[in-house]
Short mmCIF file of C-alpha atoms in Angstrom, two decimals:
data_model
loop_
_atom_site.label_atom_id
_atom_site.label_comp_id
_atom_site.label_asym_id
_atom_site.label_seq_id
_atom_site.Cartn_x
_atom_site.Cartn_y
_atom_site.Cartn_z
CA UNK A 1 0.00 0.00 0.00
CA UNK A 2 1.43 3.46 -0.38
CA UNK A 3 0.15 6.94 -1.99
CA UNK A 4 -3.48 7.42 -3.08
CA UNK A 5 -4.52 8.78 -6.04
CA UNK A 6 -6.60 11.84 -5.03
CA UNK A 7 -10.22 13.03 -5.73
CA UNK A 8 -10.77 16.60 -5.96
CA UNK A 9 -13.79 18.49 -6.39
CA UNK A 10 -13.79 22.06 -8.29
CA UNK A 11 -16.32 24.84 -7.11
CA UNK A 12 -16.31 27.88 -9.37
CA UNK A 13 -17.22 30.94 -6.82
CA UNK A 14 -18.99 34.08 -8.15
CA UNK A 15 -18.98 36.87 -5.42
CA UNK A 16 -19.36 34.65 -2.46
CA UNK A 17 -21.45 31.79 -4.03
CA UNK A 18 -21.30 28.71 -6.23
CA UNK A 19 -22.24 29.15 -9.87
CA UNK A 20 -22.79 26.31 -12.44
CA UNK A 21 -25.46 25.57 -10.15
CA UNK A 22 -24.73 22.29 -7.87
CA UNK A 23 -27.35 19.98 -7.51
CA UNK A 24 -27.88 17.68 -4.01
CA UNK A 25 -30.86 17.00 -3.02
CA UNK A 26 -31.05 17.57 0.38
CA UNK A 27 -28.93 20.58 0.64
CA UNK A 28 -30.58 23.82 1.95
CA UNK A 29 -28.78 26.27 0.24
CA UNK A 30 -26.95 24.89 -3.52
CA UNK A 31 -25.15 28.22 -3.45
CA UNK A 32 -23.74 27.92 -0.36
CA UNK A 33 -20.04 27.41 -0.61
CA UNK A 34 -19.27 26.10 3.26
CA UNK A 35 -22.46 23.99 2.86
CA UNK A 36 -21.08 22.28 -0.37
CA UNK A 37 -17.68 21.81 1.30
CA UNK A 38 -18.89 20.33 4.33
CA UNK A 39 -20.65 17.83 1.94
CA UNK A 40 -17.90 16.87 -0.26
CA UNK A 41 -15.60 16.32 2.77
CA UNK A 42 -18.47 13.97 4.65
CA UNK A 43 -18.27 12.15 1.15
CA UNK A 44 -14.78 11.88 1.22
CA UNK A 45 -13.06 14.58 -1.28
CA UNK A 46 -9.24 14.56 -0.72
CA UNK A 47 -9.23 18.07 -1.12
CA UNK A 48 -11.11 20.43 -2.48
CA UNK A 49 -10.68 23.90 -5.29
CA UNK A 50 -12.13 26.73 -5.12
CA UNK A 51 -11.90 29.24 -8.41
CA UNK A 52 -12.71 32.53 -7.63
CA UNK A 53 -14.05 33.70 -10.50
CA UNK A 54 -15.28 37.14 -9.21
CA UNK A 55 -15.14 39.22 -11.69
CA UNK A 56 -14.59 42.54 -9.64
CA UNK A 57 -11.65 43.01 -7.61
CA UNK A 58 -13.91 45.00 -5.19
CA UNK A 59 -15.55 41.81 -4.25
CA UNK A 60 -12.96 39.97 -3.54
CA UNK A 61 -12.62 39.99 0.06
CA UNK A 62 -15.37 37.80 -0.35
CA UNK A 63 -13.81 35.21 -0.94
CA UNK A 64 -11.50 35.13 2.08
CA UNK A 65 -14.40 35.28 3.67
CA UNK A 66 -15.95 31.79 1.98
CA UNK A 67 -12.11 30.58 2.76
CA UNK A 68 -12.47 31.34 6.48
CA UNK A 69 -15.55 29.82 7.17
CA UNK A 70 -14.75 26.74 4.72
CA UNK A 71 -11.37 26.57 7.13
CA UNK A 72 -13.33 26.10 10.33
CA UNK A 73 -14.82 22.84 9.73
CA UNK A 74 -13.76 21.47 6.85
CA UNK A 75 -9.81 19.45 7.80
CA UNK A 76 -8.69 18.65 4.74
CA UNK A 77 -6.64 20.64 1.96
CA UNK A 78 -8.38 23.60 0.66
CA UNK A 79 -6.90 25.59 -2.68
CA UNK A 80 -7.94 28.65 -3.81
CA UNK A 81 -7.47 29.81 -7.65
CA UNK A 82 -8.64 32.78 -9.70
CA UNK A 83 -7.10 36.14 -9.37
CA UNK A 84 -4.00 35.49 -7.32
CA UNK A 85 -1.94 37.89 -8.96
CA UNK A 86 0.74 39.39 -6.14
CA UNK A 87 2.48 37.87 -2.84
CA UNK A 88 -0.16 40.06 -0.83
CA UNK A 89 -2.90 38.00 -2.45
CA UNK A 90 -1.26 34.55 -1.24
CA UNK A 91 -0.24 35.68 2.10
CA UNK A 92 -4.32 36.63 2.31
CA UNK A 93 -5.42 33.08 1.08
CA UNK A 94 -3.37 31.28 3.38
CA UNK A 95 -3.59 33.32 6.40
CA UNK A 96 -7.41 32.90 5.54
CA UNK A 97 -6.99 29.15 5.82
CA UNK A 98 -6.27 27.89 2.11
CA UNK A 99 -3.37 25.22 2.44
CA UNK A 100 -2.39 26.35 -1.42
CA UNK A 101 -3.62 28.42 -4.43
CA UNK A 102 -3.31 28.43 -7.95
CA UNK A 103 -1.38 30.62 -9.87
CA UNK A 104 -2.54 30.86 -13.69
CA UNK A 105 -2.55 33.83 -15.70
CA UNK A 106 0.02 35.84 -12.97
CA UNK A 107 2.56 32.69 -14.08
CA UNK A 108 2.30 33.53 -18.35
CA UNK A 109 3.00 37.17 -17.81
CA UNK A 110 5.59 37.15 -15.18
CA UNK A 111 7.16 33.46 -14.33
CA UNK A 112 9.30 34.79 -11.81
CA UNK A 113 6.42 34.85 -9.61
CA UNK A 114 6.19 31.69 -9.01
CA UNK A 115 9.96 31.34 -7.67
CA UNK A 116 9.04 34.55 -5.58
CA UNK A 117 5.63 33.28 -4.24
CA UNK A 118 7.90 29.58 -3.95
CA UNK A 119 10.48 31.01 -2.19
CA UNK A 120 8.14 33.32 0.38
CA UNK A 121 5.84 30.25 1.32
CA UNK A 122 7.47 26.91 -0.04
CA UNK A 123 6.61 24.66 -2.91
CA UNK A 124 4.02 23.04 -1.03
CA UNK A 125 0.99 25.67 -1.24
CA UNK A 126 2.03 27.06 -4.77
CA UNK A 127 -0.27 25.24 -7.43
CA UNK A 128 0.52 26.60 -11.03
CA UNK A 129 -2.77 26.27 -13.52
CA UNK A 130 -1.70 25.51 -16.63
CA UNK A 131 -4.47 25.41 -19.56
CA UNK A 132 -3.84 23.37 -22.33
CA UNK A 133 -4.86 23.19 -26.37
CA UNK A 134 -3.74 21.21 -28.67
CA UNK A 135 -2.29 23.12 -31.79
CA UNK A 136 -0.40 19.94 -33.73
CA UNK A 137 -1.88 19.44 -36.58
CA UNK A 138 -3.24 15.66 -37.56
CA UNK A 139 -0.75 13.48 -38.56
CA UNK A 140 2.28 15.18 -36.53
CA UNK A 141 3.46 14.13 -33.23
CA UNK A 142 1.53 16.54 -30.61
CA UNK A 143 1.84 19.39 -29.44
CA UNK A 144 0.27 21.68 -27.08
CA UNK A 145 0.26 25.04 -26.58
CA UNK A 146 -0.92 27.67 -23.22
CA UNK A 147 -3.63 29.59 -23.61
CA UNK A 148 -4.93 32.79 -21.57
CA UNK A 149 -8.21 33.96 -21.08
CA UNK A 150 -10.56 30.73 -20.83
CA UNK A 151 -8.54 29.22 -23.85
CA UNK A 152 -9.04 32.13 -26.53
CA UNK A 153 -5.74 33.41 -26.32
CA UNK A 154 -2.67 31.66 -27.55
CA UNK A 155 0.35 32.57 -26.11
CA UNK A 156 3.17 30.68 -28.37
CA UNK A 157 4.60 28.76 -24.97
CA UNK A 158 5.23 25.40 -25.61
CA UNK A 159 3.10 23.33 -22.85
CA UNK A 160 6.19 20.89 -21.99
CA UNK A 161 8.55 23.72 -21.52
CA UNK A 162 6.12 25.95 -19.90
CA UNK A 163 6.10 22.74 -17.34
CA UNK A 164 9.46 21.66 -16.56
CA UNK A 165 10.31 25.39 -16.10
CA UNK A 166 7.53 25.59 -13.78
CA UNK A 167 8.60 22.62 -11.98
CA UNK A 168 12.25 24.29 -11.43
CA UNK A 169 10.90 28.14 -10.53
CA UNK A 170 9.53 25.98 -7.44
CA UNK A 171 6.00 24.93 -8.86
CA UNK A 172 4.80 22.48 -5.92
CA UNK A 173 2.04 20.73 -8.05
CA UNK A 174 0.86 21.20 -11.73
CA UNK A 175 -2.86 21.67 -12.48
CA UNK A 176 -3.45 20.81 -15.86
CA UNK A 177 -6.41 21.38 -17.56
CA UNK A 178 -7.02 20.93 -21.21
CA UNK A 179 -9.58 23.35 -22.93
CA UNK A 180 -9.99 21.25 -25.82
CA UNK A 181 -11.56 18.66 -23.20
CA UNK A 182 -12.66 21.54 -21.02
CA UNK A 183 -16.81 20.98 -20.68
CA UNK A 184 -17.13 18.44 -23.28
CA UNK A 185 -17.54 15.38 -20.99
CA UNK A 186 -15.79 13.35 -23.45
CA UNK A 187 -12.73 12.41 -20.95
CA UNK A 188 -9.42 14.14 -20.19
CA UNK A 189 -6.89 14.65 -22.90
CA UNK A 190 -4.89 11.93 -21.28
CA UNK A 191 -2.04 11.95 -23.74
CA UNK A 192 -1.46 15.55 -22.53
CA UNK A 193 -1.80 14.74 -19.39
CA UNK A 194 0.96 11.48 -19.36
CA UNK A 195 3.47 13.80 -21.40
CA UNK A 196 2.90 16.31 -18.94
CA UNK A 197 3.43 13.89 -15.66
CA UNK A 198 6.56 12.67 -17.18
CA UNK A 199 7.86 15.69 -17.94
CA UNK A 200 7.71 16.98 -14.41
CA UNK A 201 9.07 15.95 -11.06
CA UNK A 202 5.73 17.10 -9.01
CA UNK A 203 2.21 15.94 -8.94
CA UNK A 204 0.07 16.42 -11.71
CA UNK A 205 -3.66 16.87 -10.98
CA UNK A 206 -5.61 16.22 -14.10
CA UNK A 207 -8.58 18.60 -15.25
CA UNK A 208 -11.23 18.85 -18.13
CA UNK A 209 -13.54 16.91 -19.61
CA UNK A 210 -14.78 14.52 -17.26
CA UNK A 211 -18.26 12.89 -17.62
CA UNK A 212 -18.02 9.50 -15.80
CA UNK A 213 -16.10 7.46 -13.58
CA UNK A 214 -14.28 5.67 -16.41
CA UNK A 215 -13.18 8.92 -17.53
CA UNK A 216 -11.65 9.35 -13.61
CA UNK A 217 -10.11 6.42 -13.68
CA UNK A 218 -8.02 6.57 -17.40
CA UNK A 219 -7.02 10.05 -16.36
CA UNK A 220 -4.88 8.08 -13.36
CA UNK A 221 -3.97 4.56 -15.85
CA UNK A 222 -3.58 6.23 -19.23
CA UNK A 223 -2.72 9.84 -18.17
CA UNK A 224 -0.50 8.81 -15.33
CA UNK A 225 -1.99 11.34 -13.34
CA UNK A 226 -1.28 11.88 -9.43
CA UNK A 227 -5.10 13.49 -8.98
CA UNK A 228 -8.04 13.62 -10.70
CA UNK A 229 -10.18 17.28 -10.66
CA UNK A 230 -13.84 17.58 -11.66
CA UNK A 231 -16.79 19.33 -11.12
CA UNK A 232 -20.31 18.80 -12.68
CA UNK A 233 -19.92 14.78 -12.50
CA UNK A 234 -19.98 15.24 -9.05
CA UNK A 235 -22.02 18.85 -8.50
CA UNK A 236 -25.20 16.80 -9.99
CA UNK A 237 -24.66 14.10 -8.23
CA UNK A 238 -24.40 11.82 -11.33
CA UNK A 239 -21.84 10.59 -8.90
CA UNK A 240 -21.23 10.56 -5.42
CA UNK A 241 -17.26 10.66 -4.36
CA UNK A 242 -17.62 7.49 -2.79
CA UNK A 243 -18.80 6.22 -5.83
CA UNK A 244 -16.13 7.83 -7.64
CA UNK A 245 -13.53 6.15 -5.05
CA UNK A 246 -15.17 2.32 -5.60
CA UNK A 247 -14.86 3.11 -9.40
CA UNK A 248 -10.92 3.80 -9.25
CA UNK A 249 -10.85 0.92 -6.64
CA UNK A 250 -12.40 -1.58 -8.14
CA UNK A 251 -10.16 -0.45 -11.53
CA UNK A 252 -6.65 -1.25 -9.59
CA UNK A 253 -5.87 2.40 -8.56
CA UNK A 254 -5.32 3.23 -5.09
CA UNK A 255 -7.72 5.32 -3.09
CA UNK A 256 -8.24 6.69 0.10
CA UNK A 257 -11.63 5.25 1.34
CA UNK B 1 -8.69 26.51 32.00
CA UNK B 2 -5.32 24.96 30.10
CA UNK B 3 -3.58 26.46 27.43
CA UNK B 4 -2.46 25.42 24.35
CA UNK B 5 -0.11 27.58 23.02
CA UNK B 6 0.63 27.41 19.14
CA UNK B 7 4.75 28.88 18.52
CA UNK B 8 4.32 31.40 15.40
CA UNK B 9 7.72 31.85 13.93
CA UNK B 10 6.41 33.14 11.00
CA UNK B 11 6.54 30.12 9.12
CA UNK B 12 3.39 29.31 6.82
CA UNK B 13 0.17 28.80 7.48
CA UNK B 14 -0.70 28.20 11.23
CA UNK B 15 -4.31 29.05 10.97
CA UNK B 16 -5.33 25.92 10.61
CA UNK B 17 -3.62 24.24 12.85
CA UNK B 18 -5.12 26.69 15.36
CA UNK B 19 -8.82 25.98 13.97
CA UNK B 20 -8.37 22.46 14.08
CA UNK B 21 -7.15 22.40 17.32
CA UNK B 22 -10.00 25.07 18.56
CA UNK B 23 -12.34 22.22 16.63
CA UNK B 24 -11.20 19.52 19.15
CA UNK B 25 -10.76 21.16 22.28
CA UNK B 26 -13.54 21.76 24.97
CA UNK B 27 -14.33 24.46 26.64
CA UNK B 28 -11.84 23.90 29.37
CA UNK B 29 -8.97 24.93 27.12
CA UNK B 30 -7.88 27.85 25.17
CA UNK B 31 -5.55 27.80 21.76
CA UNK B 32 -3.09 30.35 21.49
CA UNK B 33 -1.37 31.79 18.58
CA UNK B 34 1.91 33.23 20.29
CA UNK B 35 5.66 34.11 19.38
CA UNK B 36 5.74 35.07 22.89
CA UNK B 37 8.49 33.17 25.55
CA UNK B 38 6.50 33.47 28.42
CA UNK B 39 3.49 33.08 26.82
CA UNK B 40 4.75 29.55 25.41
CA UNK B 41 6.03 28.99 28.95
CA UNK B 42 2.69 29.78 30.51
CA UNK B 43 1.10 27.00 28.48
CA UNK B 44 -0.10 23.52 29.22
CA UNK B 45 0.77 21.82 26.10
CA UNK B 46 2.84 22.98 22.89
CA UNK B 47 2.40 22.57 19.56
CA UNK B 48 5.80 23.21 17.28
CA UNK B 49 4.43 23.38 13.75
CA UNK B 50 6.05 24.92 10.33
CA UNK B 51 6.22 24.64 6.71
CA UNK B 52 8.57 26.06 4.29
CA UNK B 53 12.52 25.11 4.14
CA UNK B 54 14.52 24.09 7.17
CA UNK B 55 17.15 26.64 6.54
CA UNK B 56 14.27 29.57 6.65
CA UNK B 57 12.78 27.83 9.32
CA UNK B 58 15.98 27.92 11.70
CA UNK B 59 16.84 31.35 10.77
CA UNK B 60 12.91 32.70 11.62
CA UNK B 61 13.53 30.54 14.78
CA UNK B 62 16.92 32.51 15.53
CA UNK B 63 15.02 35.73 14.41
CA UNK B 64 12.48 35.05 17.27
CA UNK B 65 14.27 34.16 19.49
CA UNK B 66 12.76 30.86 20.39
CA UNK B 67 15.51 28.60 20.03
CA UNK B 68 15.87 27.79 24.01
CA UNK B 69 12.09 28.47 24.67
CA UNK B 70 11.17 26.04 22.10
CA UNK B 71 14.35 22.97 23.48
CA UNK B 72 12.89 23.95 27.19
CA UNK B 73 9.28 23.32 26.32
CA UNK B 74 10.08 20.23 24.16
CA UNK B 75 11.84 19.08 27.64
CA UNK B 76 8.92 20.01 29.99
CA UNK B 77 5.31 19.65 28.35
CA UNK B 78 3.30 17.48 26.03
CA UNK B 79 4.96 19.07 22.83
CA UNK B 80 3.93 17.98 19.47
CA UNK B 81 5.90 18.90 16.62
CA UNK B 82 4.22 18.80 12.74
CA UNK B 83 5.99 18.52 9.59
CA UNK B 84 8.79 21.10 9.65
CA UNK B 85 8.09 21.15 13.25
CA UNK B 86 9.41 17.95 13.63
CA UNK B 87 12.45 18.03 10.95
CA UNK B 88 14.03 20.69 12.82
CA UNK B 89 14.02 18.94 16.01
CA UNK B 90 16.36 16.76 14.63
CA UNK B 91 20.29 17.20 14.49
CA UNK B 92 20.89 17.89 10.70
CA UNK B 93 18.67 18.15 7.07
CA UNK B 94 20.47 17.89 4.02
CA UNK B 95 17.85 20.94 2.44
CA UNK B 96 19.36 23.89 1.60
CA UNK B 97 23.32 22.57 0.99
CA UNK B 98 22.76 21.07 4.80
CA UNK B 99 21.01 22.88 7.62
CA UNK B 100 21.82 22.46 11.38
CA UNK B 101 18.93 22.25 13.10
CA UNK B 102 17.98 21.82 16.91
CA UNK B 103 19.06 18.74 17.72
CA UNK B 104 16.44 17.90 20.50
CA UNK B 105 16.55 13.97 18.89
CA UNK B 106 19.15 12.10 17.08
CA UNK B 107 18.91 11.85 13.21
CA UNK B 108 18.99 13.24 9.86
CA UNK B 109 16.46 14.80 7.16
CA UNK B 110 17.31 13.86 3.85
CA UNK B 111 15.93 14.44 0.02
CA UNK B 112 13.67 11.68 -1.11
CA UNK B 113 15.48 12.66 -4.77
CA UNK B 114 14.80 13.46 -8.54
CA UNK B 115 15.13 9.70 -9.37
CA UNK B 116 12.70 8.54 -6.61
CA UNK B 117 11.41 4.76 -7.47
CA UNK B 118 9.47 2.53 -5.92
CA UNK B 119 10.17 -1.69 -5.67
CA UNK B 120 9.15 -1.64 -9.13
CA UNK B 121 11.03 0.96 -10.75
CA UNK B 122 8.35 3.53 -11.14
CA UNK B 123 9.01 6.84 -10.42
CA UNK B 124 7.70 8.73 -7.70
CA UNK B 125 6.60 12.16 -7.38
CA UNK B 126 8.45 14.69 -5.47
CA UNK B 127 6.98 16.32 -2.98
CA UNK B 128 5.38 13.33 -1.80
CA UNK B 129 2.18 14.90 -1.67
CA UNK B 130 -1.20 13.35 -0.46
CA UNK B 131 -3.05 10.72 1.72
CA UNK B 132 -0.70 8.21 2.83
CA UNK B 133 -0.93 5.13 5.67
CA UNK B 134 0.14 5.69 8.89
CA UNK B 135 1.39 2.70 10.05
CA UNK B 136 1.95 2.05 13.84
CA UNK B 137 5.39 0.31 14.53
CA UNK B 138 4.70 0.92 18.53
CA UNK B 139 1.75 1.52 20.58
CA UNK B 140 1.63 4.94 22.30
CA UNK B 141 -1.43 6.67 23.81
CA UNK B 142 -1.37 9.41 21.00
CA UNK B 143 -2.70 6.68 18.86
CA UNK B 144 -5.45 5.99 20.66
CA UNK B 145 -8.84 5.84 18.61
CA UNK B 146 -7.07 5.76 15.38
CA UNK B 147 -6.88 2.84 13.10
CA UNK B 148 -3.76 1.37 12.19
CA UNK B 149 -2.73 2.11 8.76
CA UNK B 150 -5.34 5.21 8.62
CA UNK B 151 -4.20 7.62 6.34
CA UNK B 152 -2.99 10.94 7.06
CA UNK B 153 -2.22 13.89 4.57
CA UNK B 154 1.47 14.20 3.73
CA UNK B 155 3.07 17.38 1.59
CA UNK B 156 7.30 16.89 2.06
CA UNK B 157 10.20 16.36 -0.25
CA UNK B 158 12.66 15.54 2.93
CA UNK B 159 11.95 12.22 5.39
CA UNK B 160 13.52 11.80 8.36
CA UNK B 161 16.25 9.32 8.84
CA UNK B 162 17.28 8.27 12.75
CA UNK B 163 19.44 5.44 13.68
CA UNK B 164 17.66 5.24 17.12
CA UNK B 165 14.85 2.40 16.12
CA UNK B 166 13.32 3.19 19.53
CA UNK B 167 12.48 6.64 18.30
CA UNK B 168 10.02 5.91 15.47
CA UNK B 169 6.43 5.18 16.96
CA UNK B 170 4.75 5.44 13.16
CA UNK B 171 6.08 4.36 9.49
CA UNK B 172 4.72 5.34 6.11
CA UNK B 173 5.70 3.74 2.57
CA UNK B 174 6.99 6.02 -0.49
CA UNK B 175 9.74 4.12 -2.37
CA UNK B 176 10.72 2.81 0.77
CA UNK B 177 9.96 2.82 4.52
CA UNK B 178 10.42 6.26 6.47
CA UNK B 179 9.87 7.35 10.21
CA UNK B 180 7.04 9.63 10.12
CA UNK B 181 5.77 9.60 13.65
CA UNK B 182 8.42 9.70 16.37
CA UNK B 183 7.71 10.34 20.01
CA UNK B 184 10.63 10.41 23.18
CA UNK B 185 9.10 11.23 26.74
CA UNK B 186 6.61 14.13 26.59
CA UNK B 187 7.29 14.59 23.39
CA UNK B 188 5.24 13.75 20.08
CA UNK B 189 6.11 14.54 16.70
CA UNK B 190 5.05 13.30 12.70
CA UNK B 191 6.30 14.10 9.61
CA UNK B 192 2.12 14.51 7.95
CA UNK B 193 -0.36 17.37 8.75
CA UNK B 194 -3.22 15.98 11.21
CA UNK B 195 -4.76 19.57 10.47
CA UNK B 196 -5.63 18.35 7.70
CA UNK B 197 -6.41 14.96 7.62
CA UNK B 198 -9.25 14.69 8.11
CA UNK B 199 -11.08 12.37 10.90
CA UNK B 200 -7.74 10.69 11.76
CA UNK B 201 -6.25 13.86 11.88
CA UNK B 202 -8.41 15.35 14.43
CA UNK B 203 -8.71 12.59 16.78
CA UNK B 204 -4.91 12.36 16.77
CA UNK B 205 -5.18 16.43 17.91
CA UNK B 206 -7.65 15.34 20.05
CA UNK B 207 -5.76 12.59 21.48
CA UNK B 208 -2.90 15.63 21.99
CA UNK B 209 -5.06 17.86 23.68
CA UNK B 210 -5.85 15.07 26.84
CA UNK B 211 -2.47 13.50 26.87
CA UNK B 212 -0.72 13.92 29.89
CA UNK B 213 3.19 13.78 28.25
CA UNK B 214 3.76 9.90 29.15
CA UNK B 215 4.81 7.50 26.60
#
């Protein structure tokens, strides 16, 4: 026995509450961020994402608020993404009770944040986002490519550089998510995903595209994957994370149950 | 009322350390955040946590100050150290071209490596990052309630090496077999975040908050 591949639900937060509407029954209040976190931890999430995607900086002291109150009952990892842009925004996140966050578009424009924010509060809280698209055309060995601003924007940087430099500037983990996948349900992009784990020396959590448990599960066999992210499979409750956990199980993959 | 007092050295995130710890204690006790000698002396029980490098982590403990509050307390209390807390109480790490640390127990920290493997030749991540098994290699009351083999929440790239076998109360698995629980006297320390593991985690805090510092 050793490591387990990790589960990790992803909760998009709009000015204090969760958007792409989750659906429990039996929940009071689907928008309710601490409500939704207390429920994937009972179900047994290894950790769980938030992605601040408050579009106004005014509002975002919001969020350190959801942080806070997700911190005081929920004991397991908590990472916070979307708009962490300076030191001053980590040091808030974390003294909020985040355990990480996720760097993303901060990371394209200026990389040596990452080996400041590394440096300031060690690899282990400093997640970088990286999103994904394929640009190799058919018939040529792949290649991917970053992209900025929800995948419109291509940015030249070759994905398997942009890693292994990440990896070096003190990148902790690598959250890859691939926006050709992103929504689909169709399955991760899990030939990204393998170059990408090989490539690096840190985790790589896996992101986009899931629609069911199979889809979990190849993300860890085919894409070599260290955790698996994903939000409406489990916001619907198509699946429960137990469910999710018996899947990998029952597939050869070890999970924490 | 019995205090709990918390050492801030500036080194990561303490917070939730602190709410986990508020989560599991009764009303009889009160968690305190402190940098403060006498306030650490004042306390009950100790908790020595930390995150980061060991080399920062000895310099913000030389910064502070707290380098003979935090050997006196580890000699005197039910002291639990966590993560970095617990690397530094050992005599040397290899991190940052090899840092001297406190040398409370005997030991070394070293680099799990950028060719990590398992028995099978696979290679394995660094940081070992994630939910790992505790396993219990000798009984001690800090385990009571907790299954053997539960797992706990691990984020390190160093593991703790000690030639004293009757220092290691808990073992985990990554490549290889590594002391991450160790425990001498009054004093308690692991390698993997309880804060934030979880059920195990908390009834291991829990178990911390009634012990009364005897093996």
């Amino acid at each position: 026995m050793s490591l387990a591949k990790r589960i990790i639900p992803c909760l998009d937060v709009d000015n204090g509450r969760v958007v792409k509407g989750v659906q429990f029954v039996e929940i009071r209040d689907a928008g309710d961020p601490v409500e939704i976190a207390r429920r994937y931890n009972l179900e047994g999430a290894d950790e769980i994402t938030f992605l601040d995607i408050t579009a106004s900086s005014d509002n975002r002291d919001t969020m350190v608020h959801v942080v806070e109150d997700v911190a005081s009952e929920v004991f397991i990892p908590l990472t916070v993404g979307g708009g962490i842009r300076e030191i001053s925004d980590i040091r808030r996140m974390l003294n909020a009770g985040a355990d990480k966050v996720s760097i993303n578009t901060a990371a394209v424009f200026n990389p040596e944040f990452v080996k400041q924010a590394a440096d300031k509060f060690g690899s282990q809280c400093i997640v970088v986002a990286v999103d994904a698209k394929k640009v190799s055309q058919p018939g040529e060995p792949y290649r991917w490519e970053i992209f900025t601003h929800g995948g419109r924007k291509p940015t030249g940087i070759d994905v398997i550089e942009w890693v292994r430099k990440m990896d070096e500037y003190g990148a902790g983990e690598i959250l890859l998510t691939s926006m050709d996948r992103d929504g689909t349900k169709i399955g991760f992009d899990n030939d990204l995903t393998r170059q990408v784990s090989e490539a690096v020396r840190v985790p790589v959590i896996a992101s986009g595209g899931v629609g069911d448990l199979q889809h979990l599960a190849d993300g860890v066999l085919l894409g070599r994957a260290d955790a698996v992210l994903a939000a409406s499979i489990f916001h619907f409750a198509e699946y429960s994370i137990g469910e999710a956990k018996a899947f990998m199980k029952s597939h050869g993959i070890e999970v924490r149950d | 009322m019995q205090k709990i007092a918390v050492i801030d050295y500036g080194m990561g995130n303490l917070r939730s350390v602190v709410k986990a710890l508020e989560h599991v204690a009764d009303d009889k006790h009160e968690v305190i955040l402190t940098s403060t000698p006498e306030h650490i002396f004042e306390a009950d029980r100790v908790v020595f946590p930390g995150q980061g490098a060991a080399g920062d982590c000895m310099r913000a403990i030389d910064e502070y100050g707290l380098r003979d509050t935090i050997l006196e307390a580890a000699k005197s209390r039910p002291f639990l150290g966590i993560c970095m807390g617990m690397q530094v109480l050992i005599e040397h790490s290899e991190e940052n071209q090899g840092t001297e640390c406190l040398g409370f127990l005997p030991g070394q920290v070293r680099y799990f490596g950028d060719k990590h493997c398992d028995s099978q030749g696979n290679r394995l991540k660094v940081p070992h990052m994630g939910w790992n098994q505790l396993k219990q290699t000798r009984q001690h009351p800090m385990w009571q309630g907790i299954e053997d083999g539960a797992r706990f929440y691990f984020v390190h790239s160093y593991y703790l090496q000690t030639e004293d076998a009757s220092l290691t109360v808990g073992a985990c698995e990554y490549g290889f077999e590594f002391s991450a629980a160790i425990a001498r006297d009054n004093v308690f320390a692991l390698q993997c975040h309880p804060e934030k593991s979880a059920d195990a985690g908390l009834q291991l805090l829990s178990n911390f908050v009634n012990w009364d510092g005897q093996p």
